[in-house]
């Protein structure tokens, strides 16, 4: 008989190995899925994982990795702080949208000034937009004990309505021939989040993501706030005994994750996307939840997971166009990754024992 | 010689890394009250689980009235006339007594008939119990009666009782003993597990002593002194804590007229609590579990905030200060629940040393943590309190309960508190380590600290406290000088038998 035994200590080896094992298992089962759809499995897996990095058109796809990975990492880092403490911000998508609206709006208010202060001001406004949107569930939770999962999630749909409204009204490009959407920030130098080195995909958002990784690492490992976050997640009663103020922690975690999601939105709207439009958001805020867990809520893990997730996105697109794989199959493939990760995660705290059970 | 009721011959049971029982043999005679003595981890529980069919022995055999006895599961053990009252009750709070008892039966009779039988048994054995009362409203002693009556309805030949008195007031213990004596006089054998030696001396005919899984001796308790039995249990000479003579200083901690509503539906409200403790004094607070101990500790540690004036330190109001601010002022606490309250299970001992040590040990500078100094602090605790662990990098949950308790107490004592509040400081700790912990509390008081020791172990409180008070349903009795208090007086302070009279036996 096979059963699970709790390990006396969490296994460090397994905690490192599970993401890798999960990726391999996803490749195997994903390959079977593709084969069942009548596509060549090895070819499909190779297209997803190899083509974007080392294939014929890698010079085009590699910068895309940074462009897609940066917002994922930036948002996921913020979310991971809260998740560690058991504070569940599911509404990063909404905070991302609000960051973009606030940031772009703050910049466009000064159009067509070419002051070098415009972009920094937009960055601050973007972070503020995400922060204030996250403060709504935070304050409601600390004041009235509402559930932050529901409130933050529902605010995503409110933010989407806002987005549609400003695209059609407040921020609509006056020279846009009546089409919805704001002015294109890419063609306004003062507000353009351009590539720092041409052709690399490296823009300010990538820099911000890397800084966030380092910031989160130091916070969690060397700072009292990070210690309190971890303590609250692992043993809430012990955290209270240690003197953690739960209200302050909720405000800090939701606020930080909102601000980072807002930053991601601002860097996207001023860079790769270029303008506020009705379909500006593409789900980074939700995918970042997967990235956060795939990276084990650890800053370095999130950096790697963000890269991996961007890879499956880009590789998935290539597989769709080259091999005519259905988009749904790619989504199943990505979902599998999280599923296997959570499944193998069990081995960190449990070991598989074969033999007769003992009654305790 | 007559055939014994149950004869254990060379029972052995090994778990990975530890031999829980090593060739244990002894006999339980018909109508005998047999004590099984031993420290925590000596293998008492494994042994009775084998008798009750919960665990299968690796080798050795059992004979029941001369016939081979190999219970595969508790149901079979019950069919053979063996019943067990566990230390932790398995009752549903929302159901009434009769429904709870019916749940444990193979073929429960009609509820009305069952209620009648419960009444009959409870009257016969002097265990007053109304079958229609909801279990959630019963005291611990009454819940235990439900478990006992559940066993007695099976008409057992052998009744196993695991630490039955740990949740009872002295008066309730007396009722229980009368019941057990009546059972014995009717020919039922009892296997009585405990580490309370005085109880065993009054109740038991024969005792088997286990140490590290081995049967290390037998004795007739009434003819053996408690000290001799204790030393057989521990295997070495016991160090009795030395009190020394102490001078009490000014009042250190002062609580006046404190009332706090229950934190949850299952908590206890504190009602008009008055308490003072002077420098150098140890105040012992007794009481049956669940009478407000956790809540009182929360108020003292700063987890529960109150009116500023309700809690005073050296005359200054601190009721509105949280745990960190109180630690800075020298008020430290060690809660009862080790895993999850006093320590985070999955964090290392170093990280757990940070939990309360950050302020007083200077482990934090401008919010940044000094892990090197924290590790040193954890190592100091491990060394000073003889915590058995490979090192400070190990997770708290990997330590045995007793070892983690030593770490938790050591962490607070080494921080040199002005006021230390401990709840159940030696719960689940072996006798030698318990003596060391009590000695450290006495030493702390000798250095001029005020100590508040909340405990359910009356022997412990009598051993170390200067004054004694008891919690009963959230009310604290007026403190009295500990020296010279009789068991009866203590029992009355604890609320007597919770209003129950000894039924006519």
PDB file of N, CA, C and O in Angstrom, chain A residues 6-10 218 221-225 227 230-231 234-238 240-243 349 356 358-360, chain B residues 15 49 54-55 303 323-324 327 333 335 340-341 344 346-347 351 354-356 358 364 367-369 371 394-395 397:
ATOM      1  N   UNK A   6       4.139  12.369   6.863  1.00  0.00           N
ATOM      2  CA  UNK A   6       4.593  13.754   7.049  1.00  0.00           C
ATOM      3  C   UNK A   6       6.074  13.753   7.403  1.00  0.00           C
ATOM      4  O   UNK A   6       6.515  12.991   8.244  1.00  0.00           O
ATOM      5  N   UNK A   7       6.822  14.590   6.732  1.00  0.00           N
ATOM      6  CA  UNK A   7       8.241  14.707   7.071  1.00  0.00           C
ATOM      7  C   UNK A   7       8.387  15.524   8.350  1.00  0.00           C
ATOM      8  O   UNK A   7       7.632  16.467   8.563  1.00  0.00           O
ATOM      9  N   UNK A   8       9.385  15.173   9.175  1.00  0.00           N
ATOM     10  CA  UNK A   8       9.590  16.000  10.374  1.00  0.00           C
ATOM     11  C   UNK A   8      10.008  17.411  10.004  1.00  0.00           C
ATOM     12  O   UNK A   8       9.654  18.368  10.675  1.00  0.00           O
ATOM     13  N   UNK A   9      10.735  17.565   8.916  1.00  0.00           N
ATOM     14  CA  UNK A   9      11.190  18.876   8.460  1.00  0.00           C
ATOM     15  C   UNK A   9      10.810  19.005   6.992  1.00  0.00           C
ATOM     16  O   UNK A   9      10.889  18.033   6.270  1.00  0.00           O
ATOM     17  N   UNK A  10      10.450  20.197   6.522  1.00  0.00           N
ATOM     18  CA  UNK A  10      10.229  20.352   5.084  1.00  0.00           C
ATOM     19  C   UNK A  10      11.533  20.040   4.342  1.00  0.00           C
ATOM     20  O   UNK A  10      12.599  20.462   4.786  1.00  0.00           O
ATOM     21  N   UNK A 218      15.316  41.079  -0.001  1.00  0.00           N
ATOM     22  CA  UNK A 218      15.865  41.695   1.212  1.00  0.00           C
ATOM     23  C   UNK A 218      14.779  41.845   2.276  1.00  0.00           C
ATOM     24  O   UNK A 218      14.986  41.532   3.447  1.00  0.00           O
ATOM     25  N   UNK A 221      13.963  38.386   3.863  1.00  0.00           N
ATOM     26  CA  UNK A 221      15.010  37.669   4.584  1.00  0.00           C
ATOM     27  C   UNK A 221      15.733  38.496   5.630  1.00  0.00           C
ATOM     28  O   UNK A 221      16.343  37.940   6.528  1.00  0.00           O
ATOM     29  N   UNK A 222      15.673  39.811   5.475  1.00  0.00           N
ATOM     30  CA  UNK A 222      16.497  40.622   6.370  1.00  0.00           C
ATOM     31  C   UNK A 222      15.698  41.657   7.152  1.00  0.00           C
ATOM     32  O   UNK A 222      16.266  42.334   7.981  1.00  0.00           O
ATOM     33  N   UNK A 223      14.424  41.794   6.863  1.00  0.00           N
ATOM     34  CA  UNK A 223      13.698  42.894   7.497  1.00  0.00           C
ATOM     35  C   UNK A 223      12.566  42.391   8.376  1.00  0.00           C
ATOM     36  O   UNK A 223      11.995  41.333   8.126  1.00  0.00           O
ATOM     37  N   UNK A 224      12.273  43.136   9.424  1.00  0.00           N
ATOM     38  CA  UNK A 224      11.236  42.762  10.373  1.00  0.00           C
ATOM     39  C   UNK A 224       9.873  42.618   9.689  1.00  0.00           C
ATOM     40  O   UNK A 224       9.131  41.689   9.983  1.00  0.00           O
ATOM     41  N   UNK A 225       9.561  43.534   8.760  1.00  0.00           N
ATOM     42  CA  UNK A 225       8.264  43.446   8.084  1.00  0.00           C
ATOM     43  C   UNK A 225       8.135  42.117   7.339  1.00  0.00           C
ATOM     44  O   UNK A 225       7.108  41.444   7.395  1.00  0.00           O
ATOM     45  N   UNK A 227       9.751  39.361   7.987  1.00  0.00           N
ATOM     46  CA  UNK A 227       9.646  38.298   8.996  1.00  0.00           C
ATOM     47  C   UNK A 227       8.213  38.204   9.509  1.00  0.00           C
ATOM     48  O   UNK A 227       7.660  37.115   9.657  1.00  0.00           O
ATOM     49  N   UNK A 230       6.038  36.475   6.922  1.00  0.00           N
ATOM     50  CA  UNK A 230       6.188  35.016   6.907  1.00  0.00           C
ATOM     51  C   UNK A 230       5.546  34.399   8.147  1.00  0.00           C
ATOM     52  O   UNK A 230       4.886  33.365   8.087  1.00  0.00           O
ATOM     53  N   UNK A 231       5.754  35.045   9.279  1.00  0.00           N
ATOM     54  CA  UNK A 231       5.214  34.520  10.535  1.00  0.00           C
ATOM     55  C   UNK A 231       3.687  34.481  10.492  1.00  0.00           C
ATOM     56  O   UNK A 231       3.064  33.496  10.902  1.00  0.00           O
ATOM     57  N   UNK A 234       2.550  31.544   8.418  1.00  0.00           N
ATOM     58  CA  UNK A 234       2.799  30.214   8.950  1.00  0.00           C
ATOM     59  C   UNK A 234       2.060  29.942  10.250  1.00  0.00           C
ATOM     60  O   UNK A 234       1.653  28.822  10.516  1.00  0.00           O
ATOM     61  N   UNK A 235       1.943  30.927  11.098  1.00  0.00           N
ATOM     62  CA  UNK A 235       1.289  30.717  12.388  1.00  0.00           C
ATOM     63  C   UNK A 235       0.686  32.039  12.851  1.00  0.00           C
ATOM     64  O   UNK A 235       1.336  32.818  13.543  1.00  0.00           O
ATOM     65  N   UNK A 236      -0.561  32.315  12.462  1.00  0.00           N
ATOM     66  CA  UNK A 236      -1.171  33.617  12.767  1.00  0.00           C
ATOM     67  C   UNK A 236      -1.194  33.935  14.263  1.00  0.00           C
ATOM     68  O   UNK A 236      -0.981  35.072  14.666  1.00  0.00           O
ATOM     69  N   UNK A 237      -1.398  32.901  15.089  1.00  0.00           N
ATOM     70  CA  UNK A 237      -1.473  33.155  16.522  1.00  0.00           C
ATOM     71  C   UNK A 237      -0.104  33.524  17.081  1.00  0.00           C
ATOM     72  O   UNK A 237       0.029  34.402  17.933  1.00  0.00           O
ATOM     73  N   UNK A 238       0.920  32.844  16.559  1.00  0.00           N
ATOM     74  CA  UNK A 238       2.278  33.174  16.980  1.00  0.00           C
ATOM     75  C   UNK A 238       2.633  34.581  16.532  1.00  0.00           C
ATOM     76  O   UNK A 238       3.336  35.310  17.228  1.00  0.00           O
ATOM     77  N   UNK A 240       0.603  37.088  16.268  1.00  0.00           N
ATOM     78  CA  UNK A 240      -0.039  38.021  17.195  1.00  0.00           C
ATOM     79  C   UNK A 240       0.765  38.089  18.488  1.00  0.00           C
ATOM     80  O   UNK A 240       0.985  39.158  19.063  1.00  0.00           O
ATOM     81  N   UNK A 241       1.220  36.927  18.932  1.00  0.00           N
ATOM     82  CA  UNK A 241       2.038  36.858  20.144  1.00  0.00           C
ATOM     83  C   UNK A 241       3.349  37.620  19.954  1.00  0.00           C
ATOM     84  O   UNK A 241       3.855  38.243  20.874  1.00  0.00           O
ATOM     85  N   UNK A 242       3.890  37.573  18.735  1.00  0.00           N
ATOM     86  CA  UNK A 242       5.142  38.280  18.462  1.00  0.00           C
ATOM     87  C   UNK A 242       4.921  39.782  18.373  1.00  0.00           C
ATOM     88  O   UNK A 242       5.879  40.535  18.345  1.00  0.00           O
ATOM     89  N   UNK A 243       3.661  40.209  18.300  1.00  0.00           N
ATOM     90  CA  UNK A 243       3.399  41.650  18.277  1.00  0.00           C
ATOM     91  C   UNK A 243       3.104  42.197  16.892  1.00  0.00           C
ATOM     92  O   UNK A 243       3.221  43.395  16.670  1.00  0.00           O
ATOM     93  N   UNK A 349       6.586  18.462   2.000  1.00  0.00           N
ATOM     94  CA  UNK A 349       6.237  18.222   3.397  1.00  0.00           C
ATOM     95  C   UNK A 349       5.885  16.778   3.698  1.00  0.00           C
ATOM     96  O   UNK A 349       5.755  16.399   4.845  1.00  0.00           O
ATOM     97  N   UNK A 356       2.880  -1.354   4.903  1.00  0.00           N
ATOM     98  CA  UNK A 356       1.631  -1.412   5.639  1.00  0.00           C
ATOM     99  C   UNK A 356       1.458  -0.181   6.515  1.00  0.00           C
ATOM    100  O   UNK A 356       2.411   0.296   7.103  1.00  0.00           O
ATOM    101  N   UNK A 358       0.592   2.087   9.689  1.00  0.00           N
ATOM    102  CA  UNK A 358       0.573   1.900  11.132  1.00  0.00           C
ATOM    103  C   UNK A 358      -0.505   2.791  11.691  1.00  0.00           C
ATOM    104  O   UNK A 358      -0.638   3.940  11.284  1.00  0.00           O
ATOM    105  N   UNK A 359      -1.233   2.241  12.623  1.00  0.00           N
ATOM    106  CA  UNK A 359      -2.241   3.082  13.256  1.00  0.00           C
ATOM    107  C   UNK A 359      -1.555   3.863  14.353  1.00  0.00           C
ATOM    108  O   UNK A 359      -0.875   3.294  15.198  1.00  0.00           O
ATOM    109  N   UNK A 360      -1.698   5.129  14.304  1.00  0.00           N
ATOM    110  CA  UNK A 360      -0.990   5.940  15.298  1.00  0.00           C
ATOM    111  C   UNK A 360      -1.683   5.837  16.636  1.00  0.00           C
ATOM    112  O   UNK A 360      -2.888   5.726  16.705  1.00  0.00           O
TER     113      UNK A 360
ATOM    114  N   UNK B  15       8.948   1.634  16.250  1.00  0.00           N
ATOM    115  CA  UNK B  15       8.632   2.591  15.196  1.00  0.00           C
ATOM    116  C   UNK B  15       9.948   2.999  14.575  1.00  0.00           C
ATOM    117  O   UNK B  15      11.004   2.799  15.183  1.00  0.00           O
ATOM    118  N   UNK B  49      -2.410   0.905  23.595  1.00  0.00           N
ATOM    119  CA  UNK B  49      -2.992   0.825  22.253  1.00  0.00           C
ATOM    120  C   UNK B  49      -2.893  -0.605  21.727  1.00  0.00           C
ATOM    121  O   UNK B  49      -3.764  -1.060  20.988  1.00  0.00           O
ATOM    122  N   UNK B  54      -5.445  -1.083  18.785  1.00  0.00           N
ATOM    123  CA  UNK B  54      -5.179   0.022  17.866  1.00  0.00           C
ATOM    124  C   UNK B  54      -3.846  -0.155  17.165  1.00  0.00           C
ATOM    125  O   UNK B  54      -3.633   0.353  16.075  1.00  0.00           O
ATOM    126  N   UNK B  55      -2.931  -0.865  17.832  1.00  0.00           N
ATOM    127  CA  UNK B  55      -1.591  -1.077  17.292  1.00  0.00           C
ATOM    128  C   UNK B  55      -1.298  -2.559  17.409  1.00  0.00           C
ATOM    129  O   UNK B  55      -1.669  -3.198  18.391  1.00  0.00           O
ATOM    130  N   UNK B 303      -1.481  40.516  24.025  1.00  0.00           N
ATOM    131  CA  UNK B 303      -2.212  40.088  22.835  1.00  0.00           C
ATOM    132  C   UNK B 303      -3.646  40.598  22.875  1.00  0.00           C
ATOM    133  O   UNK B 303      -4.252  40.865  21.851  1.00  0.00           O
ATOM    134  N   UNK B 323       2.233  43.482  22.577  1.00  0.00           N
ATOM    135  CA  UNK B 323       3.277  42.587  23.079  1.00  0.00           C
ATOM    136  C   UNK B 323       4.690  43.165  22.943  1.00  0.00           C
ATOM    137  O   UNK B 323       5.507  43.029  23.854  1.00  0.00           O
ATOM    138  N   UNK B 324       4.986  43.818  21.825  1.00  0.00           N
ATOM    139  CA  UNK B 324       6.345  44.321  21.620  1.00  0.00           C
ATOM    140  C   UNK B 324       6.680  45.407  22.637  1.00  0.00           C
ATOM    141  O   UNK B 324       7.751  45.393  23.247  1.00  0.00           O
ATOM    142  N   UNK B 327       7.263  43.871  25.978  1.00  0.00           N
ATOM    143  CA  UNK B 327       8.568  43.206  26.088  1.00  0.00           C
ATOM    144  C   UNK B 327       9.645  44.227  26.375  1.00  0.00           C
ATOM    145  O   UNK B 327      10.548  43.992  27.169  1.00  0.00           O
ATOM    146  N   UNK B 333       6.170  36.572  28.257  1.00  0.00           N
ATOM    147  CA  UNK B 333       5.172  35.527  28.478  1.00  0.00           C
ATOM    148  C   UNK B 333       5.521  34.289  27.665  1.00  0.00           C
ATOM    149  O   UNK B 333       6.169  34.375  26.626  1.00  0.00           O
ATOM    150  N   UNK B 335       3.177  31.195  26.303  1.00  0.00           N
ATOM    151  CA  UNK B 335       1.840  30.599  26.257  1.00  0.00           C
ATOM    152  C   UNK B 335       1.885  29.077  26.357  1.00  0.00           C
ATOM    153  O   UNK B 335       2.943  28.461  26.197  1.00  0.00           O
ATOM    154  N   UNK B 340       2.406  26.850  17.125  1.00  0.00           N
ATOM    155  CA  UNK B 340       1.385  27.727  16.556  1.00  0.00           C
ATOM    156  C   UNK B 340       1.117  28.965  17.393  1.00  0.00           C
ATOM    157  O   UNK B 340       0.573  29.925  16.894  1.00  0.00           O
ATOM    158  N   UNK B 341       1.485  28.943  18.665  1.00  0.00           N
ATOM    159  CA  UNK B 341       1.283  30.142  19.484  1.00  0.00           C
ATOM    160  C   UNK B 341       2.622  30.633  20.031  1.00  0.00           C
ATOM    161  O   UNK B 341       3.051  31.730  19.732  1.00  0.00           O
ATOM    162  N   UNK B 344       6.422  29.108  15.818  1.00  0.00           N
ATOM    163  CA  UNK B 344       5.887  28.800  14.488  1.00  0.00           C
ATOM    164  C   UNK B 344       6.457  27.452  14.065  1.00  0.00           C
ATOM    165  O   UNK B 344       7.673  27.302  13.998  1.00  0.00           O
ATOM    166  N   UNK B 346       6.882  25.556  11.365  1.00  0.00           N
ATOM    167  CA  UNK B 346       7.760  25.302  10.221  1.00  0.00           C
ATOM    168  C   UNK B 346       8.986  26.207  10.191  1.00  0.00           C
ATOM    169  O   UNK B 346       9.815  26.078   9.310  1.00  0.00           O
ATOM    170  N   UNK B 347       9.085  27.096  11.140  1.00  0.00           N
ATOM    171  CA  UNK B 347      10.262  27.959  11.160  1.00  0.00           C
ATOM    172  C   UNK B 347      11.354  27.330  12.014  1.00  0.00           C
ATOM    173  O   UNK B 347      11.078  26.543  12.913  1.00  0.00           O
ATOM    174  N   UNK B 351      14.800  31.270  13.820  1.00  0.00           N
ATOM    175  CA  UNK B 351      13.708  32.189  13.494  1.00  0.00           C
ATOM    176  C   UNK B 351      12.733  32.319  14.661  1.00  0.00           C
ATOM    177  O   UNK B 351      12.169  33.378  14.905  1.00  0.00           O
ATOM    178  N   UNK B 354      13.901  34.718  17.243  1.00  0.00           N
ATOM    179  CA  UNK B 354      13.596  36.099  16.863  1.00  0.00           C
ATOM    180  C   UNK B 354      12.190  36.502  17.319  1.00  0.00           C
ATOM    181  O   UNK B 354      11.931  37.664  17.623  1.00  0.00           O
ATOM    182  N   UNK B 355      11.298  35.505  17.361  1.00  0.00           N
ATOM    183  CA  UNK B 355       9.873  35.761  17.602  1.00  0.00           C
ATOM    184  C   UNK B 355       9.634  36.661  18.812  1.00  0.00           C
ATOM    185  O   UNK B 355       8.878  37.614  18.745  1.00  0.00           O
ATOM    186  N   UNK B 356      10.270  36.354  19.924  1.00  0.00           N
ATOM    187  CA  UNK B 356      10.068  37.222  21.085  1.00  0.00           C
ATOM    188  C   UNK B 356      11.351  37.939  21.483  1.00  0.00           C
ATOM    189  O   UNK B 356      11.326  38.820  22.316  1.00  0.00           O
ATOM    190  N   UNK B 358      13.505  39.744  19.661  1.00  0.00           N
ATOM    191  CA  UNK B 358      14.056  40.819  18.840  1.00  0.00           C
ATOM    192  C   UNK B 358      14.327  42.089  19.632  1.00  0.00           C
ATOM    193  O   UNK B 358      15.348  42.734  19.443  1.00  0.00           O
ATOM    194  N   UNK B 364      17.411  43.388  16.234  1.00  0.00           N
ATOM    195  CA  UNK B 364      16.834  44.171  15.150  1.00  0.00           C
ATOM    196  C   UNK B 364      17.398  45.578  15.219  1.00  0.00           C
ATOM    197  O   UNK B 364      17.433  46.185  16.282  1.00  0.00           O
ATOM    198  N   UNK B 367      14.775  48.025  11.891  1.00  0.00           N
ATOM    199  CA  UNK B 367      13.927  47.133  11.111  1.00  0.00           C
ATOM    200  C   UNK B 367      14.687  46.007  10.443  1.00  0.00           C
ATOM    201  O   UNK B 367      14.086  45.036   9.997  1.00  0.00           O
ATOM    202  N   UNK B 368      16.015  46.108  10.357  1.00  0.00           N
ATOM    203  CA  UNK B 368      16.775  45.026   9.732  1.00  0.00           C
ATOM    204  C   UNK B 368      17.217  44.016  10.786  1.00  0.00           C
ATOM    205  O   UNK B 368      17.521  44.365  11.927  1.00  0.00           O
ATOM    206  N   UNK B 369      17.217  42.753  10.374  1.00  0.00           N
ATOM    207  CA  UNK B 369      17.403  41.667  11.334  1.00  0.00           C
ATOM    208  C   UNK B 369      18.853  41.192  11.353  1.00  0.00           C
ATOM    209  O   UNK B 369      19.489  41.075  10.311  1.00  0.00           O
ATOM    210  N   UNK B 371      20.679  38.137  11.852  1.00  0.00           N
ATOM    211  CA  UNK B 371      20.479  36.685  12.002  1.00  0.00           C
ATOM    212  C   UNK B 371      21.642  36.022  12.724  1.00  0.00           C
ATOM    213  O   UNK B 371      21.475  35.001  13.383  1.00  0.00           O
ATOM    214  N   UNK B 394      17.099  23.625  12.833  1.00  0.00           N
ATOM    215  CA  UNK B 394      15.994  22.675  12.701  1.00  0.00           C
ATOM    216  C   UNK B 394      14.647  23.329  12.953  1.00  0.00           C
ATOM    217  O   UNK B 394      14.538  24.242  13.755  1.00  0.00           O
ATOM    218  N   UNK B 395      13.635  22.806  12.255  1.00  0.00           N
ATOM    219  CA  UNK B 395      12.284  23.364  12.399  1.00  0.00           C
ATOM    220  C   UNK B 395      11.747  23.066  13.788  1.00  0.00           C
ATOM    221  O   UNK B 395      12.040  22.017  14.370  1.00  0.00           O
ATOM    222  N   UNK B 397       8.874  22.212  14.658  1.00  0.00           N
ATOM    223  CA  UNK B 397       7.993  21.051  14.746  1.00  0.00           C
ATOM    224  C   UNK B 397       8.765  19.740  14.808  1.00  0.00           C
ATOM    225  O   UNK B 397       8.192  18.700  15.127  1.00  0.00           O
TER     226      UNK B 397
END
